[in-house]
mmCIF file of C-alpha atoms in Angstrom:
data_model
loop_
_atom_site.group_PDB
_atom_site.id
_atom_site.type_symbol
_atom_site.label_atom_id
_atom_site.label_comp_id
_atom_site.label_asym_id
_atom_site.label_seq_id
_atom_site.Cartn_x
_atom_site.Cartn_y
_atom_site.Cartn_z
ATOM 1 C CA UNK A 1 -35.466 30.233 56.134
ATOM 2 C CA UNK A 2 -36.508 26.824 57.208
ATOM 3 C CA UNK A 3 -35.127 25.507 53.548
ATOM 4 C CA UNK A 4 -31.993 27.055 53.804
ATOM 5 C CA UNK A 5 -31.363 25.620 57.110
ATOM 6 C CA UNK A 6 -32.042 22.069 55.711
ATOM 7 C CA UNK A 7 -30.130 23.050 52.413
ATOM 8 C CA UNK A 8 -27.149 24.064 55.241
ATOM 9 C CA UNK A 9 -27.223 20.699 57.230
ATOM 10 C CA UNK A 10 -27.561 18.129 54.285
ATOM 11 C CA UNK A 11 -23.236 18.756 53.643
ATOM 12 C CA UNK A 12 -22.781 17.846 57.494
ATOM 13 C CA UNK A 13 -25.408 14.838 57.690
ATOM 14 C CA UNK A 14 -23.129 13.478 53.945
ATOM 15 C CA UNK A 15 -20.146 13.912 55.334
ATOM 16 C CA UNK A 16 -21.042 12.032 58.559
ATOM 17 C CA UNK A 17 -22.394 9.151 56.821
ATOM 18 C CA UNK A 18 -19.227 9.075 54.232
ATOM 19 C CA UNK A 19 -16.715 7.729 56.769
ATOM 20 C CA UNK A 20 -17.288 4.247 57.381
ATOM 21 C CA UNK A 21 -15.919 3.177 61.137
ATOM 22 C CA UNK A 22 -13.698 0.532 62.805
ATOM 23 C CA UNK A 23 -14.249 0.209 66.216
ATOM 24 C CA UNK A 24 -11.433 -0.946 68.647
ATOM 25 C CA UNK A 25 -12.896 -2.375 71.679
ATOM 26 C CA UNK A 26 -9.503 -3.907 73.743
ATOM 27 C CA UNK A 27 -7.844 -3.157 76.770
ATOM 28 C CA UNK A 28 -4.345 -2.381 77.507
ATOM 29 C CA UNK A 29 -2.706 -3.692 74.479
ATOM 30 C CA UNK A 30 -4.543 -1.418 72.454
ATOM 31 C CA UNK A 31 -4.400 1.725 74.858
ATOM 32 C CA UNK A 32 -0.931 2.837 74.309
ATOM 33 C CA UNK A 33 -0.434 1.619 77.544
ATOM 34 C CA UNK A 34 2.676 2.921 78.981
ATOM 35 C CA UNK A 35 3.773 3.843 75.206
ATOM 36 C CA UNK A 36 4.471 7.535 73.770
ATOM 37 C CA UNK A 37 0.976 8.892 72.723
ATOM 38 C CA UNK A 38 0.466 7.865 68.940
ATOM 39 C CA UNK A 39 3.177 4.465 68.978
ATOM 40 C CA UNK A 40 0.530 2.084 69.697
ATOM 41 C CA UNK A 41 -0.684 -0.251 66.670
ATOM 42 C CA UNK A 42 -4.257 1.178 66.103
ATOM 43 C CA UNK A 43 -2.617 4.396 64.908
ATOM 44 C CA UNK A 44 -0.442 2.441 62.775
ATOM 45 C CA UNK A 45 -3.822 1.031 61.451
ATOM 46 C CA UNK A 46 -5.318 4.772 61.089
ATOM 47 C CA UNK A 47 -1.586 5.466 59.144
ATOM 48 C CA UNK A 48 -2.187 2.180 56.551
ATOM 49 C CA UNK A 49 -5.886 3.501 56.084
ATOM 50 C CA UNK A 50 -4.775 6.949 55.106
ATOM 51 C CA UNK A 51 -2.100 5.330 53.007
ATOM 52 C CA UNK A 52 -4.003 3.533 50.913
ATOM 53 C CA UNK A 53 -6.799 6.628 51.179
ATOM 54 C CA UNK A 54 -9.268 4.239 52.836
ATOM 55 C CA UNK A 55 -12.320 6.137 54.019
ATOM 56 C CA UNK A 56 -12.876 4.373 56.854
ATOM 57 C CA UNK A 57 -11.417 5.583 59.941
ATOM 58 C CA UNK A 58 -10.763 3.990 63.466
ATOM 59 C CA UNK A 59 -12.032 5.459 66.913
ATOM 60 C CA UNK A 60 -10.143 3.673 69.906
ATOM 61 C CA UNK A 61 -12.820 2.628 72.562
ATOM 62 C CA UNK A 62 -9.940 0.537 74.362
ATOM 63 C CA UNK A 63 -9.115 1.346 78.178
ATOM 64 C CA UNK A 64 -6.210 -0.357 79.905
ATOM 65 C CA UNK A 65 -7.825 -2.588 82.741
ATOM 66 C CA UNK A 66 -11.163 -3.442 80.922
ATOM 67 C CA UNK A 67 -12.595 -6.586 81.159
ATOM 68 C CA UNK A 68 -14.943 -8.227 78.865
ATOM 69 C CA UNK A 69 -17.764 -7.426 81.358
ATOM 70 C CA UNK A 70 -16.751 -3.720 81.195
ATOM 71 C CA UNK A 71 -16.543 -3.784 77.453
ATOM 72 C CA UNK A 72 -19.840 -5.255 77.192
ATOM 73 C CA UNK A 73 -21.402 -2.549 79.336
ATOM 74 C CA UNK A 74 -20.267 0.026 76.984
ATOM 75 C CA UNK A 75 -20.147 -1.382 73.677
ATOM 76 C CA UNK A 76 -24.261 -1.179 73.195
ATOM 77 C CA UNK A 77 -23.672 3.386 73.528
ATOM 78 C CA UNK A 78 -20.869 2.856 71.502
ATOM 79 C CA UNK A 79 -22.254 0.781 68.621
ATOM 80 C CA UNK A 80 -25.088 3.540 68.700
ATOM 81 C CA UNK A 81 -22.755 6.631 68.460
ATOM 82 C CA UNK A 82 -20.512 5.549 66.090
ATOM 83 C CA UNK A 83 -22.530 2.832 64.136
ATOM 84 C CA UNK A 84 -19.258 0.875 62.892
ATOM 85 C CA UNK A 85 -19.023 -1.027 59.890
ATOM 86 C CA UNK A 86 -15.880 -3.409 61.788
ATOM 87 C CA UNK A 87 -15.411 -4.200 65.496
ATOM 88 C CA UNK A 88 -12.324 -5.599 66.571
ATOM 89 C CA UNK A 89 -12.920 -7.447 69.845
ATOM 90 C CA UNK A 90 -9.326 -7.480 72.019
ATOM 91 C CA UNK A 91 -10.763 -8.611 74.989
ATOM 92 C CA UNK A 92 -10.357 -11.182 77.484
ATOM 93 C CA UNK A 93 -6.661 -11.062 79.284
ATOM 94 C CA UNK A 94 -8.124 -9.307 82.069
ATOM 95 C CA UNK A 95 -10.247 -11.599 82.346
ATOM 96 C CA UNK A 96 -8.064 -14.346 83.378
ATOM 97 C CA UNK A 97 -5.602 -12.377 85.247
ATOM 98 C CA UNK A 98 -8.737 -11.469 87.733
ATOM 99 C CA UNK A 99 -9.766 -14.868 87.994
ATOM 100 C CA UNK A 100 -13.071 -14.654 85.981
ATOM 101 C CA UNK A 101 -14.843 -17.847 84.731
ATOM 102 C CA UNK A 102 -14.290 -19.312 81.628
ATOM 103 C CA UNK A 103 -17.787 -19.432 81.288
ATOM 104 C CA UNK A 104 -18.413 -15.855 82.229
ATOM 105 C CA UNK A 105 -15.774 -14.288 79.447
ATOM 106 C CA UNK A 106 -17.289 -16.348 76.858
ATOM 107 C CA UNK A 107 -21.007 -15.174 77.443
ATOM 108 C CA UNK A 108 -19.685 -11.509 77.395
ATOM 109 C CA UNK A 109 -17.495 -11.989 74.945
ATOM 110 C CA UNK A 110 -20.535 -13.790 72.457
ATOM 111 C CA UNK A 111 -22.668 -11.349 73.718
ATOM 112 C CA UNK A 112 -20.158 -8.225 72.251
ATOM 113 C CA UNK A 113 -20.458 -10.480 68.764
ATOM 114 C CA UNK A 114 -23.985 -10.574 68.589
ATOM 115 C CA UNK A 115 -24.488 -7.102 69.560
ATOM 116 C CA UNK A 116 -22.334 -5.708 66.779
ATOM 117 C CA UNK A 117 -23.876 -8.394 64.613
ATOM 118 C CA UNK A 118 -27.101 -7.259 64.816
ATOM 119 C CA UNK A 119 -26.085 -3.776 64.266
ATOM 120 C CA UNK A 120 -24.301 -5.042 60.788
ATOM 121 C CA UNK A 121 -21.183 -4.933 61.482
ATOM 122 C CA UNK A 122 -18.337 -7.206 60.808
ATOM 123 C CA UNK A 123 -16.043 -8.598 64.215
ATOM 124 C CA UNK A 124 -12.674 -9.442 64.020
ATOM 125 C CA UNK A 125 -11.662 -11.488 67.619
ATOM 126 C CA UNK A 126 -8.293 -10.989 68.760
ATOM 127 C CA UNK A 127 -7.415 -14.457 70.394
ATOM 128 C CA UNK A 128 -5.553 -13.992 73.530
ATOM 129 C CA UNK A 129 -3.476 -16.927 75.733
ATOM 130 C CA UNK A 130 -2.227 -17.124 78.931
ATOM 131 C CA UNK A 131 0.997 -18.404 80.859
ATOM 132 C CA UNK A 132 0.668 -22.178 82.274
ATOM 133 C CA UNK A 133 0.934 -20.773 85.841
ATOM 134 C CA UNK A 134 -2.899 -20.261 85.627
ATOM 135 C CA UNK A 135 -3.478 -24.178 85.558
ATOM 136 C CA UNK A 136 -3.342 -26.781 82.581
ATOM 137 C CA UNK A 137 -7.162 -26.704 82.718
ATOM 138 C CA UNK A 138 -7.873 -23.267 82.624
ATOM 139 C CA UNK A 139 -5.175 -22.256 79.753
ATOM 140 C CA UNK A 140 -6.529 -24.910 77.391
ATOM 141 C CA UNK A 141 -9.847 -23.987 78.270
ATOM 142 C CA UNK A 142 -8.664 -20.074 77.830
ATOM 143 C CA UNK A 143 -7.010 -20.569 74.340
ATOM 144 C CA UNK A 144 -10.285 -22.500 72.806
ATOM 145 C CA UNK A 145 -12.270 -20.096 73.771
ATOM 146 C CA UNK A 146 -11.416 -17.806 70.799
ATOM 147 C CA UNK A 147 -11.355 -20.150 68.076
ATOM 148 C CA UNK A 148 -14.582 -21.468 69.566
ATOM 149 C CA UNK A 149 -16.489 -18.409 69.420
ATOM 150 C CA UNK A 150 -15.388 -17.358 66.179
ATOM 151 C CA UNK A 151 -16.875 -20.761 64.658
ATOM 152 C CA UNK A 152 -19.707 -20.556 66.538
ATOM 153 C CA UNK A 153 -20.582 -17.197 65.688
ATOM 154 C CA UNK A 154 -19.212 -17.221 62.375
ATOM 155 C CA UNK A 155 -16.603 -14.232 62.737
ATOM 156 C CA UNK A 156 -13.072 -13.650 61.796
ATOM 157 C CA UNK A 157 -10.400 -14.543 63.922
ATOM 158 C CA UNK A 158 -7.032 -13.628 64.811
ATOM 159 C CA UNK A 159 -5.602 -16.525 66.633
ATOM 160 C CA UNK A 160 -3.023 -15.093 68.724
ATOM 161 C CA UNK A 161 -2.765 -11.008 68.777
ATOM 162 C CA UNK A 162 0.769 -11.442 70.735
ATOM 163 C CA UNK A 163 2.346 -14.119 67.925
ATOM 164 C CA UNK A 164 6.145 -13.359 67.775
ATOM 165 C CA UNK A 165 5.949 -10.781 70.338
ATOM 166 C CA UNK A 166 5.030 -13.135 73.593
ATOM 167 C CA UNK A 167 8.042 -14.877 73.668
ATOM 168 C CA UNK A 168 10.665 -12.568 73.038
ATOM 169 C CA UNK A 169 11.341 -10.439 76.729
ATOM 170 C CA UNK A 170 13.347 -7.349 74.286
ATOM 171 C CA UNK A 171 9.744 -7.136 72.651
ATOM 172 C CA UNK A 172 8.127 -6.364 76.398
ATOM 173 C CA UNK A 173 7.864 -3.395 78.736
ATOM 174 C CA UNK A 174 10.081 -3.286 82.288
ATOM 175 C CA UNK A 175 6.762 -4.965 83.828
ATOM 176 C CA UNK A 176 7.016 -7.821 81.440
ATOM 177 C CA UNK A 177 3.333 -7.857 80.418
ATOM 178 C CA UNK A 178 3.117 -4.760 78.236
ATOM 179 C CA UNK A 179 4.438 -5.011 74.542
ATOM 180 C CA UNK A 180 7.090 -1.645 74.324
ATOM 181 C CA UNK A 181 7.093 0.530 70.890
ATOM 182 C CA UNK A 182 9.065 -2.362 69.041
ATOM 183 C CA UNK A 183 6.528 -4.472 69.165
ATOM 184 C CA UNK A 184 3.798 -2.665 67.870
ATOM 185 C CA UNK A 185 4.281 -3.183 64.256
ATOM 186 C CA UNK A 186 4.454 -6.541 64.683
ATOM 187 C CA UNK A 187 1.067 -6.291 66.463
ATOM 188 C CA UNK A 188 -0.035 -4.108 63.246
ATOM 189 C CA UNK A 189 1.262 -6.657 61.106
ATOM 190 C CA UNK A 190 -0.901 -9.598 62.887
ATOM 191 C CA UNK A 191 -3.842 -7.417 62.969
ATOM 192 C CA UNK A 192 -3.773 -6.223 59.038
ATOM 193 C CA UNK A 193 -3.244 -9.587 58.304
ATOM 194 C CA UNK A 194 -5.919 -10.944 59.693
ATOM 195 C CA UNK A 195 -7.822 -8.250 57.963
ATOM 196 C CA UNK A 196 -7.563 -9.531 54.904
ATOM 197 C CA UNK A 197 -10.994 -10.569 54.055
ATOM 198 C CA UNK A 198 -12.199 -6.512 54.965
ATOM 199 C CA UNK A 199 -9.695 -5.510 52.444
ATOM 200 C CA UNK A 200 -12.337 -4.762 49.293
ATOM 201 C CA UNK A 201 -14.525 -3.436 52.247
ATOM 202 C CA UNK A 202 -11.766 -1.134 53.171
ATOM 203 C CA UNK A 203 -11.601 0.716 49.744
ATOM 204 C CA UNK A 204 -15.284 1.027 49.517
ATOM 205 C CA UNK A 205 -17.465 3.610 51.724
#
């Protein structure tokens, strides 16, 4: 009995092991936030995987509010659960808009890197900017903080997630800081693209 039961679970324990994972760790960008449930751009990711018959597949971690000290809180029970082969970090916005140190979103932010790092998994960083109203200082300081970290730690980058969606008002929601359904192929677009390296990765399991 006790070999059939193995013989019964070795089909399960394959088939969990066969689909490689992307993990999305962002905030509101990625969280469909105030879009129609499935119009966001990480199911237009899932929709290019299955396209191409990729057999990786993407679980959405993101929440709309979270900062980079709330995605580092969860990201070490998440990296254990789903053990993902790519993390894509879209974190960070938040972070400015609630006054949070420079200093303080780059330690949590590195600290997200490493942590997936060590796991084996490959990080994409979605670099973020911020209006000028925050202070010359603190913009410049926000906007080479990506590029920074992604040299540092040796990661991919994205530099801009929002490129030719920030400055076009059509492309926004009614609250003027939430890309609406048109944009979000463009944010596919900028995201695939910048997957480009992962792309013999992506065919493989």
């Amino acid at each position: 009995m006790a070999l059939t039961l193995f013989c019964l679970l070795i089909p399960f324990g394959t088939r969990a092991q066969a689909n490689p994972v992307i993990l999305v760790m962002g905030d509101s960008l990625s969280a469909e936030y105030g879009l129609a449930r499935g119009a966001g751009w990480v199911r237009m990711l899932e929709d290019q995987l299955q396209k191409e018959s990729s057999p990786w597949t993407v679980f959405n971690a993101s929440i709309s509010g979270e900062t980079s000290s709330g995605g580092l809180a969860r990201l070490p029970k998440l990296l254990e659960q789903k053990k993902p082969g790519i993390v894509l970090l879209e974190l960070g916005a938040n972070d400015a808009l609630r006054g949070l140190s420079i200093q303080e979103s780059e330690k949590n932010l590195r600290k997200m890197i490493q942590l997936s790092k060590v796991l084996g998994a490959k990080v994409l960083l979605f670099g973020m900017q911020i209006p000028p109203n925050y202070g010359q200082d603190y913009t410049k300081q926000f906007q080479e903080l990506y590029p920074k970290l992604a040299r540092q730690e040796q990661v991919e980058l994205l530099p801009f997630f929002l490129k030719g969606v920030a400055a076009d008002i059509n492309l926004f929601q009614a609250d003027r800081m939430h890309p609406n359904e048109k944009a979000q192929s463009i944010l596919f677009k900028n995201v695939w693209g910048a997957m480009a390296p992962y792309q013999t990765l992506l065919k493989s399991k």
